Amino acid sequence: MTNVMSTNINLFEFPEPTMISVNGIELEVFEAGKQNKGKPIVLCHGFPEHAFSWRHQIPILVKAGYHVIVPNQRGYGKSSRPTEVTDYDIEHLTADLVALLNHYGYKDATFIGHDWGANIVWNLTLLHPKRVNKVINLALPYQERGEKPWIEFMEEVFGEDFYFVHFNRQQGVADAILDKNTGQFLRNLFRKNIPPVPPEPGMLMINLARAEKPLGQPIMDESELAVFVSAFESSGFTGAINWYRNLDRNWHLLADVNPIIQQPTLMIYGNRDMIPKFERLAEFVPNVDVVSLDCGHWIQQELPEETNQAILKWLEQH
């Protein structure tokens, strides 16, 4: 997969992938800045995304002197898609990243995560603190482990149609609908400046897959969207959705883990994102700096230059 685009630095060609064996699976990894070996930074995508979601950040980070490593995590792209649901729990997902560091011979690295990728980075830092030197997360703040397992809690608060709950309680239903409507679903999802409208009855992701007319404006052009569509037409959505199906399992796995993150951390919020800010973030991440940008959920794709400036400025200070 090669995609050429203009950036404010130069004409950038998205890296060709390499298949790397780690942790009993294969990951499709996009790498840039090999000349900067010794200064690794790992970028972790969210749902339903792809390594390509970091296309605007890769050339900037290479120019800043980083060895940039961008995996399609398990279940995504051409990376392995194990059939067992439990193979997508937090222990497996974080162990993939640890094994990736081992592959490159790195003791630790700076990790950047967006959405589900941010969740993986938060938990990687809890489970393997010596492998993470700095954290930069977008959209999803640290999630405090409450008294009830996640899906049980969400079902009580948001109901059975909330997509986290639906993915768990009606396994296979959403997968089939998203697989059948891949292009329409992704075109309707990757939007910005969406007008405030009351939520429709039913499950959000299924509604998006079936909606014939998208709201707001696209965050990318058709050639960029085609990269995502092609990847999911090949992989399907089940592997990606299986991350959600381990939320309660993850809750149990994290029961005895120290919940405090000491690493220097940057949290980037989108002010128009539906995900709320975590007002007690500094209690769990005492060395955190917070930046808020005027955008929705797809932060690094909606406002790439502003995101890059925030990341580079913070990295220079740390």
XYZ file of C-alpha atoms in Angstrom, residues 25-26 73-84 87-88 231 233-240 242:
26
model
C 1.525 -13.742 15.533
C 2.526 -11.532 12.614
C -2.286 -4.154 15.578
C -3.721 -7.673 15.743
C -7.067 -7.918 13.987
C -6.268 -5.051 11.600
C -4.937 -4.800 8.067
C -2.750 -7.736 7.083
C -1.791 -8.466 10.704
C -2.834 -11.795 12.209
C -6.478 -12.274 13.163
C -6.649 -15.071 15.758
C -10.016 -16.810 16.016
C -10.218 -16.937 19.826
C -6.546 -13.595 22.107
C -7.500 -9.899 21.914
C -8.118 -2.904 4.384
C -12.905 -5.331 2.965
C -9.981 -7.725 3.238
C -9.854 -8.222 7.017
C -13.471 -7.788 8.052
C -14.369 -6.165 11.368
C -14.495 -9.132 13.760
C -10.864 -8.939 14.879
C -11.197 -5.231 15.614
C -12.976 -8.488 19.535
